[in-house]
CSV table of C-alpha atoms in Angstrom, one decimal:
chain,number,residue,atom,x,y,z
J,1,ALA,CA,181.3,-17.4,-56.4
J,2,PHE,CA,182.9,-17.9,-59.7
J,3,VAL,CA,186.0,-19.6,-59.1
J,4,GLY,CA,187.6,-19.4,-62.7
J,5,ARG,CA,187.0,-20.5,-65.9
J,6,PRO,CA,185.5,-24.2,-66.8
J,7,ARG,CA,188.0,-26.3,-68.2
J,8,PRO,CA,186.5,-28.6,-70.9
J,9,ALA,CA,189.9,-30.4,-71.3
J,10,ASP,CA,189.6,-32.2,-68.1
J,11,VAL,CA,186.0,-33.5,-69.1
J,12,ASP,CA,186.4,-36.8,-70.4
J,13,GLY,CA,184.0,-36.1,-73.7
J,14,ASP,CA,185.0,-39.6,-75.0
J,15,ALA,CA,182.4,-40.7,-72.5
J,16,ALA,CA,179.6,-38.5,-73.3
J,17,ALA,CA,177.8,-41.0,-75.6
J,18,GLY,CA,176.9,-43.0,-72.4
J,19,PRO,CA,177.4,-42.6,-68.5
J,20,ARG,CA,180.1,-44.4,-66.6
J,21,THR,CA,179.0,-46.1,-63.6
J,22,VAL,CA,181.6,-45.7,-60.7
J,23,ALA,CA,182.0,-48.1,-58.0
J,24,ALA,CA,181.1,-46.6,-54.8
J,25,ALA,CA,178.5,-46.6,-52.1
J,26,PHE,CA,176.7,-43.3,-53.5
J,27,ALA,CA,177.3,-44.3,-57.2
J,28,ARG,CA,175.0,-43.0,-60.1
J,29,ASP,CA,175.3,-43.2,-63.7
J,30,ARG,CA,177.0,-39.7,-64.2
J,31,HIS,CA,180.1,-38.2,-66.2
J,32,TRP,CA,183.3,-38.1,-64.4
J,33,ALA,CA,186.4,-36.2,-64.6
J,34,ALA,CA,189.0,-37.8,-66.5
J,35,GLY,CA,192.4,-38.9,-64.7
J,36,ASP,CA,195.5,-37.6,-65.3
J,37,ASP,CA,196.5,-40.6,-67.4
J,38,ASP,CA,193.6,-39.8,-69.8
J,39,ALA,CA,195.1,-36.2,-70.3
J,40,GLU,CA,198.4,-37.4,-70.8
J,41,ALA,CA,197.3,-39.9,-73.4
J,42,ARG,CA,195.7,-37.1,-75.8
J,43,PRO,CA,197.1,-33.9,-77.1
J,44,PRO,CA,196.4,-30.4,-75.7
J,45,ARG,CA,193.3,-29.2,-77.3
J,46,THR,CA,193.4,-25.5,-79.3
J,47,ASP,CA,191.3,-22.6,-77.8
J,48,ALA,CA,188.7,-23.2,-81.0
J,49,GLU,CA,188.3,-26.9,-79.8
J,50,ASP,CA,188.0,-25.5,-76.1
J,51,ALA,CA,185.3,-23.3,-77.4
J,52,ALA,CA,183.6,-25.8,-79.4
J,53,LEU,CA,183.5,-28.2,-76.4
J,54,GLU,CA,181.9,-25.4,-74.1
J,55,ALA,CA,179.2,-24.5,-76.6
J,56,CYS,CA,178.1,-28.2,-76.0
J,57,LEU,CA,178.7,-28.6,-72.6
J,58,LEU,CA,178.2,-25.2,-70.9
J,59,TYR,CA,174.6,-24.0,-69.8
J,60,GLU,CA,173.3,-21.5,-67.7
J,61,LEU,CA,170.0,-20.1,-66.6
J,62,GLY,CA,168.0,-17.6,-68.6
J,63,TRP,CA,164.8,-15.9,-68.2
J,64,GLU,CA,162.6,-15.5,-71.2
J,65,ALA,CA,159.2,-13.0,-71.2
J,66,ALA,CA,156.0,-14.8,-71.1
J,67,ALA,CA,152.5,-14.8,-71.3
J,68,PRO,CA,150.3,-14.9,-67.8
J,69,VAL,CA,150.0,-18.1,-66.4
J,70,ALA,CA,147.3,-20.3,-67.9
J,71,ALA,CA,144.1,-21.2,-65.9
J,72,GLU,CA,143.2,-24.7,-65.2
J,73,LEU,CA,140.6,-26.5,-63.3
J,74,PRO,CA,141.1,-25.5,-59.7
J,75,PRO,CA,142.9,-27.9,-57.0
J,76,SER,CA,140.0,-29.4,-54.6
J,77,ARG,CA,142.6,-29.0,-51.6
J,78,TYR,CA,145.2,-26.4,-50.7
J,79,VAL,CA,147.7,-27.2,-47.9
J,80,VAL,CA,149.7,-24.1,-46.9
J,81,PHE,CA,152.9,-23.6,-45.1
J,82,PRO,CA,152.6,-20.0,-44.5
J,83,ASP,CA,154.7,-17.1,-44.5
J,84,ALA,CA,154.7,-14.6,-41.1
J,85,ARG,CA,152.3,-12.2,-42.7
J,86,GLY,CA,149.9,-14.8,-44.1
J,87,VAL,CA,150.3,-13.8,-47.6
J,88,ALA,CA,150.6,-16.9,-49.0
J,89,ALA,CA,147.4,-18.3,-47.3
J,90,SER,CA,145.6,-15.1,-48.7
J,91,PHE,CA,145.8,-16.5,-52.2
J,92,VAL,CA,143.5,-19.7,-51.7
J,93,PRO,CA,140.3,-19.4,-53.2
J,94,PRO,CA,137.5,-18.7,-50.5
J,95,ASP,CA,135.4,-21.6,-51.9
J,96,VAL,CA,138.3,-24.5,-51.7
J,97,GLU,CA,138.7,-26.6,-48.9
J,98,ALA,CA,142.3,-25.5,-47.2
J,99,LEU,CA,144.5,-26.3,-44.4
J,100,VAL,CA,146.7,-23.4,-43.2
J,101,GLY,CA,149.6,-24.5,-40.5
J,102,ASP,CA,151.1,-21.9,-38.0
J,103,ALA,CA,153.9,-19.6,-39.0
J,104,VAL,CA,157.3,-21.2,-39.0
J,105,ALA,CA,159.3,-18.1,-38.6
J,106,ASP,CA,156.8,-17.2,-35.6
J,107,ALA,CA,157.8,-20.7,-33.6
J,108,PRO,CA,159.9,-19.9,-30.6
J,109,THR,CA,162.1,-23.0,-30.8
J,110,CYS,CA,163.3,-25.2,-33.8
J,111,ALA,CA,161.4,-28.1,-32.3
J,112,ALA,CA,158.1,-26.1,-32.0
J,113,ALA,CA,158.7,-25.2,-35.8
J,114,ARG,CA,158.8,-28.9,-36.9
J,115,GLY,CA,156.0,-29.9,-34.9
J,116,ALA,CA,154.0,-27.2,-36.4
J,117,VAL,CA,155.0,-28.8,-39.7
J,118,ASP,CA,154.2,-32.4,-38.6
J,119,ARG,CA,150.7,-31.2,-37.2
J,120,LEU,CA,149.8,-30.1,-40.4
J,121,LEU,CA,150.6,-32.7,-42.6
J,122,ASP,CA,149.3,-35.2,-40.4
J,123,ALA,CA,145.9,-33.3,-40.3
J,124,ALA,CA,146.4,-33.5,-44.3
J,125,ASP,CA,147.3,-37.3,-44.1
J,126,ALA,CA,144.1,-37.8,-42.1
J,127,LEU,CA,141.6,-36.5,-44.6
J,128,PRO,CA,140.1,-38.6,-47.2
J,129,ALA,CA,141.8,-38.7,-50.7
J,130,THR,CA,141.1,-35.9,-52.9
J,131,ALA,CA,141.2,-35.3,-56.9
J,132,HIS,CA,143.8,-32.8,-56.5
J,133,ALA,CA,146.0,-31.3,-53.0
J,134,ARG,CA,148.2,-28.3,-54.0
J,135,TYR,CA,151.0,-27.8,-51.2
J,136,VAL,CA,151.8,-24.2,-51.2
J,137,VAL,CA,155.2,-23.4,-49.6
J,138,GLY,CA,155.0,-19.8,-48.2
J,139,PHE,CA,157.6,-19.1,-45.7
J,140,GLY,CA,160.2,-18.6,-48.5
J,141,LEU,CA,158.6,-14.8,-48.5
J,142,ASP,CA,160.1,-14.3,-45.2
J,143,GLY,CA,163.3,-12.7,-44.5
J,144,PRO,CA,165.6,-13.8,-41.4
J,145,ARG,CA,164.2,-12.6,-38.3
J,146,GLY,CA,165.9,-12.6,-34.7
J,147,ALA,CA,169.7,-13.5,-33.4
J,148,LEU,CA,171.7,-15.4,-35.6
J,149,ARG,CA,170.9,-18.8,-33.7
J,150,ASP,CA,167.3,-18.1,-34.1
J,151,VAL,CA,167.7,-17.7,-37.8
J,152,ALA,CA,169.8,-20.8,-37.8
J,153,ASP,CA,167.0,-22.5,-36.5
J,154,VAL,CA,164.3,-21.2,-38.3
J,155,ALA,CA,166.1,-22.5,-41.5
J,156,GLU,CA,166.4,-25.9,-39.8
J,157,ALA,CA,162.7,-25.8,-39.7
J,158,ARG,CA,162.2,-25.1,-43.1
J,159,ALA,CA,164.5,-27.7,-44.4
J,160,ALA,CA,162.5,-30.4,-42.1
J,161,ALA,CA,159.2,-29.2,-43.5
J,162,LEU,CA,160.7,-29.8,-47.0
J,163,LEU,CA,162.1,-33.0,-46.3
J,164,ARG,CA,158.9,-34.3,-44.8
J,165,LEU,CA,156.3,-33.2,-47.6
J,166,PHE,CA,159.0,-34.3,-50.3
J,167,GLY,CA,158.9,-37.4,-48.4
J,168,ARG,CA,155.4,-37.6,-48.4
J,169,LEU,CA,154.6,-36.8,-51.7
J,170,ALA,CA,157.6,-39.9,-53.1
J,171,THR,CA,155.1,-42.5,-51.4
J,172,SER,CA,151.5,-40.8,-52.3
J,173,THR,CA,149.4,-41.9,-54.9
J,174,GLU,CA,147.0,-38.9,-54.8
J,175,ARG,CA,147.3,-36.1,-57.7
J,176,SER,CA,149.2,-33.3,-56.3
J,177,SER,CA,151.3,-30.1,-57.1
J,178,VAL,CA,153.6,-27.9,-55.0
J,179,VAL,CA,154.1,-24.1,-55.6
J,180,VAL,CA,157.1,-22.7,-53.9
J,181,LEU,CA,156.9,-18.7,-53.1
J,182,THR,CA,160.0,-17.0,-52.9
J,183,ARG,CA,161.1,-13.4,-52.9
J,184,GLY,CA,164.5,-12.1,-53.9
J,185,VAL,CA,166.3,-15.3,-55.0
J,186,HIS,CA,167.3,-14.0,-58.5
J,187,PRO,CA,168.6,-10.1,-57.5
J,188,ASP,CA,168.5,-8.6,-61.1
J,189,ALA,CA,164.4,-8.7,-60.5
J,190,TRP,CA,164.6,-6.3,-57.5
J,191,GLY,CA,166.5,-3.8,-55.7
J,192,ALA,CA,169.0,-4.7,-52.6
J,193,PRO,CA,167.7,-7.9,-51.2
J,194,ASP,CA,167.2,-8.0,-47.4
J,195,GLY,CA,168.4,-11.6,-46.7
J,196,ALA,CA,164.6,-13.3,-48.1
J,197,GLY,CA,166.8,-14.5,-51.2
J,198,VAL,CA,169.1,-16.2,-49.3
J,199,TRP,CA,166.6,-18.7,-47.8
J,200,GLY,CA,164.8,-18.7,-50.9
J,201,GLY,CA,167.6,-20.1,-52.7
J,202,ALA,CA,167.9,-23.1,-50.9
J,203,LEU,CA,164.4,-23.9,-51.5
J,204,TRP,CA,164.9,-23.5,-55.3
J,205,GLY,CA,167.5,-26.0,-54.7
J,206,ALA,CA,165.4,-28.5,-53.1
J,207,ALA,CA,162.8,-27.9,-55.3
J,208,THR,CA,164.4,-28.5,-58.7
J,209,SER,CA,165.9,-32.0,-57.1
J,210,ALA,CA,162.8,-33.1,-55.7
J,211,ARG,CA,161.2,-32.4,-59.1
J,212,VAL,CA,163.9,-34.9,-61.0
J,213,GLU,CA,163.8,-37.4,-58.0
J,214,LEU,CA,160.0,-37.8,-58.2
J,215,ALA,CA,159.7,-38.2,-61.7
J,216,ALA,CA,161.7,-40.8,-61.4
J,217,LEU,CA,159.7,-42.4,-58.2
J,218,ARG,CA,156.3,-42.0,-59.7
J,219,ALA,CA,154.4,-42.7,-62.6
J,220,ASP,CA,152.1,-39.6,-62.1
J,221,PRO,CA,154.7,-36.9,-60.3
J,222,PRO,CA,153.5,-34.1,-58.7
J,223,ALA,CA,154.0,-30.6,-60.9
J,224,ILE,CA,156.5,-28.5,-58.8
J,225,ALA,CA,157.0,-24.8,-59.5
J,226,CYS,CA,159.2,-22.0,-58.0
J,227,VAL,CA,158.0,-18.4,-58.0
J,228,ASP,CA,160.4,-15.7,-57.3
J,229,SER,CA,158.8,-12.2,-57.0
J,230,GLY,CA,160.5,-8.6,-56.5
J,231,ARG,CA,159.1,-5.8,-54.4
J,232,ARG,CA,156.8,-4.3,-57.4
J,233,ALA,CA,155.0,-7.9,-58.4
J,234,SER,CA,151.5,-7.4,-57.6
J,235,SER,CA,149.7,-9.5,-55.4
J,236,LYS,CA,146.9,-10.3,-58.3
J,237,ALA,CA,150.2,-12.0,-60.5
J,238,LEU,CA,151.3,-14.3,-57.4
J,239,ARG,CA,147.6,-15.1,-56.9
J,240,ARG,CA,147.4,-16.3,-60.7
J,241,GLU,CA,150.4,-18.2,-60.2
J,242,VAL,CA,149.3,-20.0,-56.7
J,243,GLN,CA,145.9,-20.9,-58.4
J,244,GLY,CA,147.1,-21.5,-62.2
J,245,ALA,CA,148.7,-24.3,-64.0
J,246,LEU,CA,152.3,-25.4,-62.7
J,247,SER,CA,154.5,-26.0,-65.7
J,248,ASP,CA,157.4,-23.5,-65.2
J,249,ASP,CA,159.8,-21.5,-62.6
J,250,VAL,CA,158.9,-18.1,-62.9
J,251,ARG,CA,160.5,-14.6,-61.9
J,252,LEU,CA,157.5,-11.7,-61.3
J,253,ALA,CA,158.9,-8.0,-61.5
J,254,ASP,CA,157.7,-4.7,-62.5
J,255,GLY,CA,154.6,-6.0,-63.8
J,256,SER,CA,156.3,-8.4,-66.2
J,257,ARG,CA,156.7,-12.1,-65.9
J,258,ALA,CA,159.5,-14.4,-67.0
J,259,VAL,CA,160.1,-18.0,-67.5
J,260,ALA,CA,163.1,-19.8,-66.7
J,261,ARG,CA,165.3,-21.4,-69.6
J,262,LEU,CA,168.6,-23.2,-69.9
J,263,ARG,CA,170.3,-21.8,-72.6
J,264,PRO,CA,174.1,-22.6,-74.0
J,265,GLY,CA,176.4,-20.4,-71.4
J,266,ARG,CA,178.7,-17.5,-72.3
J,267,ARG,CA,182.5,-17.9,-72.1
J,268,HIS,CA,184.0,-16.3,-68.9
J,269,HIS,CA,187.5,-15.6,-67.9
J,270,ALA,CA,188.5,-15.2,-64.5
J,271,ALA,CA,189.5,-11.6,-64.4
J,272,SER,CA,186.6,-10.4,-66.3
J,273,ALA,CA,183.5,-12.9,-64.9
J,274,LEU,CA,183.3,-10.6,-62.1
J,275,ASP,CA,184.0,-7.0,-61.7
J,276,VAL,CA,185.0,-7.3,-57.9
J,277,SER,CA,187.7,-6.4,-55.7
J,278,PRO,CA,187.9,-8.2,-52.5
J,279,PRO,CA,187.4,-6.3,-49.4
J,280,ALA,CA,190.4,-4.9,-47.4
J,281,GLY,CA,190.0,-6.5,-43.7
J,282,VAL,CA,189.3,-10.2,-42.7
J,283,LEU,CA,188.0,-12.4,-45.2
J,284,VAL,CA,186.4,-15.9,-43.7
J,285,ILE,CA,186.2,-19.0,-45.8
J,286,THR,CA,184.7,-22.0,-44.3
J,287,GLY,CA,185.6,-25.2,-45.4
J,288,GLY,CA,188.6,-23.3,-46.7
J,289,THR,CA,191.5,-26.0,-46.6
J,290,GLY,CA,189.4,-28.4,-49.1
J,291,ALA,CA,189.4,-28.1,-52.9
J,292,LEU,CA,186.6,-25.6,-53.3
J,293,GLY,CA,187.9,-23.3,-50.7
J,294,LEU,CA,191.2,-23.4,-51.7
J,295,ALA,CA,190.3,-22.1,-55.5
J,296,VAL,CA,188.2,-19.8,-53.8
J,297,THR,CA,191.3,-18.3,-52.0
J,298,ARG,CA,193.6,-18.4,-55.2
J,299,TRP,CA,190.7,-16.4,-56.8
J,300,LEU,CA,190.7,-14.2,-54.2
J,301,LEU,CA,194.5,-13.5,-54.2
J,302,GLU,CA,194.7,-13.4,-58.2
J,303,LEU,CA,191.7,-10.6,-58.0
J,304,ARG,CA,193.7,-8.7,-55.2
J,305,ALA,CA,197.0,-9.3,-57.0
J,306,ARG,CA,195.3,-7.6,-60.1
J,307,ASP,CA,194.1,-4.5,-58.0
J,308,VAL,CA,197.6,-4.1,-56.6
J,309,ASP,CA,199.2,-4.3,-60.0
J,310,ALA,CA,196.8,-1.4,-60.9
J,311,GLY,CA,197.8,0.7,-58.6
J,312,ALA,CA,194.8,0.5,-56.1
J,313,ALA,CA,195.3,1.3,-52.4
J,314,ALA,CA,197.2,-1.8,-50.8
J,315,ALA,CA,195.2,-2.2,-47.5
J,316,ALA,CA,195.4,-5.1,-45.6
J,317,THR,CA,193.3,-8.5,-46.4
J,318,ARG,CA,193.5,-11.2,-44.0
J,319,ILE,CA,192.0,-14.5,-45.5
J,320,CYS,CA,191.1,-17.1,-42.8
J,321,LEU,CA,190.6,-20.9,-43.8
J,322,LEU,CA,188.0,-22.3,-41.4
J,323,SER,CA,187.9,-26.3,-41.4
J,324,ARG,CA,187.9,-29.1,-39.3
J,325,SER,CA,191.6,-30.2,-39.9
J,326,GLY,CA,192.9,-26.7,-39.8
J,327,GLY,CA,196.5,-26.6,-41.1
J,328,ALA,CA,197.0,-30.4,-41.1
J,329,SER,CA,194.8,-30.7,-44.2
J,330,PRO,CA,196.9,-32.5,-46.7
J,331,ALA,CA,195.4,-30.4,-49.6
J,332,TYR,CA,196.4,-27.1,-47.7
J,333,VAL,CA,199.9,-28.7,-46.9
J,334,ALA,CA,200.6,-29.7,-50.3
J,335,GLY,CA,199.7,-26.2,-51.6
J,336,ARG,CA,201.0,-24.0,-49.0
J,337,GLY,CA,204.2,-23.1,-50.8
J,338,ASP,CA,202.1,-21.7,-54.0
J,339,LEU,CA,199.6,-20.0,-51.9
J,340,ASP,CA,202.0,-18.2,-49.6
J,341,ALA,CA,203.8,-17.1,-52.7
J,342,ALA,CA,200.6,-15.8,-54.3
J,343,ALA,CA,199.6,-14.1,-50.9
J,344,ARG,CA,203.0,-12.1,-50.8
J,345,ARG,CA,202.0,-10.9,-54.7
J,346,ALA,CA,198.8,-9.8,-53.6
J,347,GLY,CA,199.9,-7.8,-50.5
J,348,ALA,CA,197.6,-10.3,-48.4
J,349,SER,CA,198.1,-13.0,-45.6
J,350,VAL,CA,196.5,-16.7,-45.5
J,351,GLU,CA,196.3,-18.8,-42.2
J,352,ALA,CA,194.4,-22.1,-41.8
J,353,LEU,CA,192.5,-22.3,-38.3
J,354,ALA,CA,191.1,-25.8,-37.1
J,355,VAL,CA,187.3,-24.8,-36.4
J,356,ASP,CA,184.3,-26.8,-36.8
J,357,VAL,CA,181.7,-24.3,-38.1
J,358,GLY,CA,178.8,-26.6,-36.9
J,359,ASP,CA,180.1,-26.0,-33.4
J,360,ASP,CA,178.4,-22.7,-32.3
J,361,ALA,CA,180.9,-22.3,-29.5
J,362,ALA,CA,183.8,-22.6,-31.1
J,363,LEU,CA,183.1,-20.5,-34.0
J,364,GLU,CA,182.1,-17.7,-31.8
J,365,ARG,CA,185.5,-18.2,-30.1
J,366,ALA,CA,187.2,-18.2,-33.3
J,367,LEU,CA,185.0,-14.8,-34.7
J,368,SER,CA,185.7,-12.9,-31.5
J,369,ASP,CA,189.4,-13.8,-31.9
J,370,LEU,CA,189.5,-12.4,-35.8
J,371,GLY,CA,187.9,-9.1,-35.1
J,372,PRO,CA,185.0,-7.6,-37.4
J,373,VAL,CA,184.6,-9.6,-40.6
J,374,ALA,CA,184.8,-8.2,-44.0
J,375,GLY,CA,183.4,-11.0,-45.9
J,376,VAL,CA,182.4,-14.9,-45.7
J,377,VAL,CA,182.7,-17.2,-48.5
J,378,HIS,CA,180.8,-20.4,-47.4
J,379,ALA,CA,182.6,-23.5,-49.0
J,380,ALA,CA,181.9,-26.4,-46.1
J,381,GLY,CA,180.0,-29.1,-46.3
J,382,LEU,CA,180.2,-32.9,-46.3
J,383,LEU,CA,179.4,-35.7,-49.2
J,384,ALA,CA,176.2,-37.7,-47.9
J,385,ASP,CA,174.3,-38.4,-51.4
J,386,ALA,CA,171.0,-39.5,-50.7
J,387,ALA,CA,167.7,-39.1,-52.3
J,388,LEU,CA,165.5,-36.1,-50.7
J,389,ALA,CA,163.1,-38.5,-49.8
J,390,GLN,CA,165.4,-40.7,-47.7
J,391,GLU,CA,167.4,-37.6,-46.6
J,392,GLU,CA,167.6,-37.1,-42.5
J,393,LEU,CA,167.5,-33.8,-41.3
J,394,ALA,CA,170.7,-34.9,-38.8
J,395,LYS,CA,173.0,-34.8,-42.2
J,396,LEU,CA,171.7,-31.9,-43.3
J,397,ARG,CA,172.6,-29.9,-39.8
J,398,ALA,CA,175.7,-31.3,-40.1
């Protein structure tokens, strides 16, 4: 969710010439936000200076039309994590060695799904080394299936599959490549999504991180590309991507092919960045009493107040902030006065509830007490910094 205009004045631009090392357990070389003392030591920037700094620091993902993918010497082996319909496996050339696992979405339990993944990679490990192994991640083509808890189990199994795969590639010396197939991650590529894009977005994020991390760990890192398809993307186009040279993240829709490119970002303002109105009813924000959750709450209240000022029907909006600490959160306690004032201006109410969203029973009790939910913003998370190859499923589950 867009939570407001980025503030370049809060970024330590003087350190941009070289990263600052932070003395913390998870420290890496990064640029960090400047402290309050730094902000007071320099005069406020003008709007023109803000705009110039944004032009240097703010980038966004864009899409450029591209020619069909180039052909290359075909991989000598395919290892396929299939989708439920077997579409990904059908893209493997018939004359090339292929290992195809069981569909993760069809496994009756999360443990069974992880077992299917382990069996596939163990079988790949047992084969002799090959000139080029290509891993095809096809389960991003699947939408959600089954009840909510079953869907969560499938998501966990997919995360386990990627962790196992990227961990294997971090220590492997064979030439390899990975193509991740998804559907509907970029909604402007096709019509109304059916939920598949929610799963695929997480796969894109993991693949992007793995691309960076494996490049630092291996002299000959694997090529990793994501391919997102719309409803009218042809099977022939997808087959070319699976069999072709991997160099770009790709979007296929309406017979066209586009590749992802970073470009200078456009300036946004909170009032015009998203032309949306918060729905009336109960809005749930997980991790709601943390910094991100409170920022989203203030943004929703601003939008609601704008609608009220414009004469829109002032149906009741109730914002419920779920977190482990609930109303005892220091950030919530410190800002409650301002939050309550903003809620009154917006004709809404805000309350904090102590609920661990990782506890299924506790979450179900809280949701049953709240009644019908009109919208959810997921802002809960834990700081557990680690490379993907060293990441553990238990930390992702938390």
